Amino acid sequence: MKHPLSLALAIAVAGMAAAPVLVQAQQTAVSGAESLQGNPFLEKSTLPLEYPHFDRIRDEHFAPAFDAGMRQNLAEVEAIATNPEAPTFENTILELEKSGQLLGRAVRVFFNLVGTDTNDTRKQLQADYSARFAAHQDAIALNPQLFERIETLHENRDSLGLDAEGVRLVERYYTDFVRSGAKLDDAQKARLKEINAELAELGTKFSQNVLAEVNDSAVVVDTREELDGLTEAQISAAAEAAKSRGHEGKYVITLLNTTGQPPLSQLTNRDLRERIFKASVARGARGNEWDNTGIIAQVVKLRDERAKMLGYPNHATYVLEDETAKTPQAVNDMLGQLAPAAVANARREAADLQAMIDQEQAAKGEASFELEPWDWAFYTEKVRQARYDFDESQLKPYFEMKSVLEDGVFHAANQFYGISFKERTDLPKYHPDTWIYDVFDADGSQLAIFIFDPYARDSKRGGAWMNSYVSQSELEGTSPVVANHQNIPKPQAGEPTLLTWDEVITMFHEFGHALHGMFSDVTYPYFSGTSVPRDFVEFPSQVNEMWADWPSILANYAKHHETGEPMPQELLDKVLETARFNQGFATTEYLAAAMLDQRLHQAEGDAIPAADEIVRFEAEALAADGIDFAAVPPRYKLPYFSHIMGGYSAGYYAYIWSEVLDANTVKWIEEHGGLTRANGDRFRATLLSQGGSKDALQLFRDFSGADPDITPLLEKRGLVVPDTDDGAPPEAEPTTLPADS
């Protein structure tokens, strides 16, 4: 998702409509356009809401558009910086907001396609241009004449006659320039450019290695018998995966980019479970051509050097200053408060699993064995079945994918916000396995276009995410075109796509991001949609998860895919009863990853691990934070922790930080009538529509009328913070998040 981590990035991708530029920029744009005849990026799309011309876009169009777009953008910026007139909001800030149109169009489509459907050409383009894009951003952010104009406006921002959003825009531009190095001397700027270029190249290599390792580490299985526990559809998919990889007559278990793998909950063959788990956790540290340990070490070292150059003790301090958390200590206190309770719950859950193992082995007259990570998901389902008399496989027939989307996700949005959806088939697709919907507001006017891309494929990065092809802006007169992506295994042709409960939750979650983008109602592109602090951006999407098991919504979509019969009330009740089941595991694996991220990016100087120390550093960090429970490894180990090599460096804590806001908001909605249009309209008006145009925590206060409290989160996750030995509560136990100044 778009996030203004730096002004330079915002300039590169913000604008959508044709910008009024000065004469010098116009002349350069004309010369660049001559090499773009027939290039679909030359002009804005003529399709509805400027939806991209995927039918015309070819890989060979990107490089010329990048080159011409950067030339045009730099000419625009130079014209702004050297304007002989005194700086004004209109001739400086607004012109920057309108600049970079051509580059923005090409960059948005390219990087969205790299994530969703990459190929060798796109990988090479990404590698070739990563350092060039970084240099381009630096050329803007480190332009001294441009910064002088922005600094002048910042000093006089309260006397420019601007509204609150305009004043905030000036402040954000100034802050981003300073954080990008605008106040450094020439020698420091030169070194900063080198660091940024190298980081860009390393980040690209890391992400490409992760995808290569996921594909290369897929587990080949010789016999069908070993797959006992999987459904017929899953076995057929494994056979097809094997055939496509040249293993005719065998089976392949493909991996996701997480530590745990879905088949571990079903496979009865313990040896195969172990093979899959060990293949998963070895990724990125196998000493092969895709080993990421060296990249991690170099990236963290360079980030530390850059942070110190900019006046911060470490990278985490630099990152967090611009988030709602503000300081590493605030994040450490939050994670440290949750970790003991999470691990204690996980150990209680482990004891239940071990008892189940012991009982089963005794019944078979065999020696028991100690619970291992590859056993957790499998025996969790057994305990769930014994405790609640059902397992998750009972749910899947009621969760057909399109029904979940249209009768669940869309229905909830209709009930809460009054918006409606209509599938359209006339717009071009970047991949056949996508669906496109017009989104209409309550008054019947078109609000947005929504793209749904659910299936996993070898060309798609792991995880689930939302992205924007066109962002809303009154300045540009644009409306949103947004997309949601998941990695749901695609069934054999003719078979229904049946979801797990986690996949259902993920669908609601990602649509929360989409709503944040679609409801945007701001003036300036900089603030559009999800352009909010990283530790705030997950909050609206987590709130949207609440509708997945809201009784009236669940009843509307949870229907048997063959008979159309609604899910039995008994099963509905069990879904709700098990909401806190296995939360010790879920919280612990997440916190372990979040705390690793902080340990890595709070490290300084000699404490930063070298390549051959990454694995040991990880183990020692988990032990130091008291979250080294072997049965529950981190959700991501460092060599495949894509979040922290991208926009979530020192920021993976954001999910739990946002969940505090989420839990408070869910409680407020429940206490004020639940699923009502009044509540939805309030949430939209006070928060979702505002983007980044106001202080993030102030948006929360505008909606809820109070500061956030951690208690609802503890209740939601079933966590009880343990007392200290003397019976007193632990020290450093904040009940509210710090204010976002």
PDB file of N, CA and C in Angstrom, residues 21 54 116 120 155 169 364 368 395 403 439 447 508 546 553 560 564 576-577 592 596 629 661 693 725 735:
ATOM      1  N   VAL A  21       2.732  22.473 -16.127  1.00  0.00           N
ATOM      2  CA  VAL A  21       4.141  22.626 -15.797  1.00  0.00           C
ATOM      3  C   VAL A  21       4.690  23.847 -16.498  1.00  0.00           C
ATOM      4  N   PHE A  54      -4.589  -2.546 -19.498  1.00  0.00           N
ATOM      5  CA  PHE A  54      -3.796  -3.777 -19.419  1.00  0.00           C
ATOM      6  C   PHE A  54      -3.716  -4.489 -20.769  1.00  0.00           C
ATOM      7  N   THR A 116       2.197  -9.165  -8.471  1.00  0.00           N
ATOM      8  CA  THR A 116       1.089 -10.072  -8.754  1.00  0.00           C
ATOM      9  C   THR A 116       1.386 -11.090  -9.848  1.00  0.00           C
ATOM     10  N   ASP A 120      10.608 -13.065 -16.007  1.00  0.00           N
ATOM     11  CA  ASP A 120      12.041 -12.786 -16.079  1.00  0.00           C
ATOM     12  C   ASP A 120      12.317 -11.362 -16.549  1.00  0.00           C
ATOM     13  N   GLU A 155       8.309  27.873   7.387  1.00  0.00           N
ATOM     14  CA  GLU A 155       8.500  28.885   8.432  1.00  0.00           C
ATOM     15  C   GLU A 155       7.311  29.843   8.502  1.00  0.00           C
ATOM     16  N   LEU A 169      -0.012  19.713   4.772  1.00  0.00           N
ATOM     17  CA  LEU A 169       0.751  19.313   3.590  1.00  0.00           C
ATOM     18  C   LEU A 169       2.118  19.989   3.576  1.00  0.00           C
ATOM     19  N   LYS A 364      -2.363 -46.510  20.883  1.00  0.00           N
ATOM     20  CA  LYS A 364      -1.767 -47.345  19.831  1.00  0.00           C
ATOM     21  C   LYS A 364      -0.702 -48.287  20.377  1.00  0.00           C
ATOM     22  N   SER A 368       5.370 -42.344  23.297  1.00  0.00           N
ATOM     23  CA  SER A 368       4.991 -40.979  22.947  1.00  0.00           C
ATOM     24  C   SER A 368       6.206 -40.218  22.420  1.00  0.00           C
ATOM     25  N   LEU A 395     -15.977 -26.560   8.087  1.00  0.00           N
ATOM     26  CA  LEU A 395     -16.415 -25.226   7.683  1.00  0.00           C
ATOM     27  C   LEU A 395     -16.287 -24.998   6.187  1.00  0.00           C
ATOM     28  N   SER A 403     -18.985 -16.600  -2.962  1.00  0.00           N
ATOM     29  CA  SER A 403     -20.052 -16.326  -2.009  1.00  0.00           C
ATOM     30  C   SER A 403     -19.519 -15.530  -0.825  1.00  0.00           C
ATOM     31  N   VAL A 439     -17.991  -0.079  -8.048  1.00  0.00           N
ATOM     32  CA  VAL A 439     -18.462   0.168  -6.680  1.00  0.00           C
ATOM     33  C   VAL A 439     -19.277   1.456  -6.698  1.00  0.00           C
ATOM     34  N   LEU A 447     -18.297   5.149  -7.058  1.00  0.00           N
ATOM     35  CA  LEU A 447     -17.307   5.475  -6.037  1.00  0.00           C
ATOM     36  C   LEU A 447     -15.914   5.029  -6.454  1.00  0.00           C
ATOM     37  N   PHE A 508     -11.824 -10.440   4.451  1.00  0.00           N
ATOM     38  CA  PHE A 508     -12.435  -9.285   5.113  1.00  0.00           C
ATOM     39  C   PHE A 508     -11.367  -8.247   5.469  1.00  0.00           C
ATOM     40  N   MET A 546     -14.286  -7.749  11.830  1.00  0.00           N
ATOM     41  CA  MET A 546     -15.341  -8.042  12.788  1.00  0.00           C
ATOM     42  C   MET A 546     -16.603  -8.579  12.109  1.00  0.00           C
ATOM     43  N   ILE A 553     -24.201 -11.371   9.027  1.00  0.00           N
ATOM     44  CA  ILE A 553     -23.323 -11.437   7.849  1.00  0.00           C
ATOM     45  C   ILE A 553     -22.916 -12.882   7.594  1.00  0.00           C
ATOM     46  N   HIS A 560     -23.814 -23.925   2.156  1.00  0.00           N
ATOM     47  CA  HIS A 560     -23.156 -25.071   1.540  1.00  0.00           C
ATOM     48  C   HIS A 560     -23.075 -24.880   0.029  1.00  0.00           C
ATOM     49  N   GLY A 564     -26.745 -25.228  -0.942  1.00  0.00           N
ATOM     50  CA  GLY A 564     -27.254 -23.912  -0.621  1.00  0.00           C
ATOM     51  C   GLY A 564     -27.806 -23.808   0.781  1.00  0.00           C
ATOM     52  N   LEU A 576     -17.992 -19.055  16.651  1.00  0.00           N
ATOM     53  CA  LEU A 576     -17.891 -17.946  17.595  1.00  0.00           C
ATOM     54  C   LEU A 576     -17.213 -18.381  18.893  1.00  0.00           C
ATOM     55  N   GLU A 577     -17.510 -19.597  19.341  1.00  0.00           N
ATOM     56  CA  GLU A 577     -16.927 -20.094  20.590  1.00  0.00           C
ATOM     57  C   GLU A 577     -15.412 -20.237  20.501  1.00  0.00           C
ATOM     58  N   ALA A 592       7.028 -12.833  18.236  1.00  0.00           N
ATOM     59  CA  ALA A 592       8.415 -13.246  18.023  1.00  0.00           C
ATOM     60  C   ALA A 592       8.995 -12.547  16.801  1.00  0.00           C
ATOM     61  N   LEU A 596      11.858  -9.611  16.862  1.00  0.00           N
ATOM     62  CA  LEU A 596      13.076  -9.785  16.065  1.00  0.00           C
ATOM     63  C   LEU A 596      13.345  -8.553  15.214  1.00  0.00           C
ATOM     64  N   PHE A 629      10.185 -19.902  22.546  1.00  0.00           N
ATOM     65  CA  PHE A 629       9.452 -21.141  22.794  1.00  0.00           C
ATOM     66  C   PHE A 629       9.584 -21.985  21.525  1.00  0.00           C
ATOM     67  N   LEU A 661      -6.159  -0.176  18.542  1.00  0.00           N
ATOM     68  CA  LEU A 661      -7.174   0.740  18.025  1.00  0.00           C
ATOM     69  C   LEU A 661      -8.384  -0.046  17.517  1.00  0.00           C
ATOM     70  N   SER A 693      -4.766  13.209   6.030  1.00  0.00           N
ATOM     71  CA  SER A 693      -4.914  14.666   6.087  1.00  0.00           C
ATOM     72  C   SER A 693      -4.951  15.213   7.505  1.00  0.00           C
ATOM     73  N   ASP A 725       6.142 -11.165  40.849  1.00  0.00           N
ATOM     74  CA  ASP A 725       6.280 -12.078  41.981  1.00  0.00           C
ATOM     75  C   ASP A 725       5.637 -11.540  43.248  1.00  0.00           C
ATOM     76  N   THR A 735      -1.689   2.176  29.683  1.00  0.00           N
ATOM     77  CA  THR A 735      -3.059   1.803  29.342  1.00  0.00           C
ATOM     78  C   THR A 735      -3.536   2.525  28.096  1.00  0.00           C
TER      79      THR A 735
END
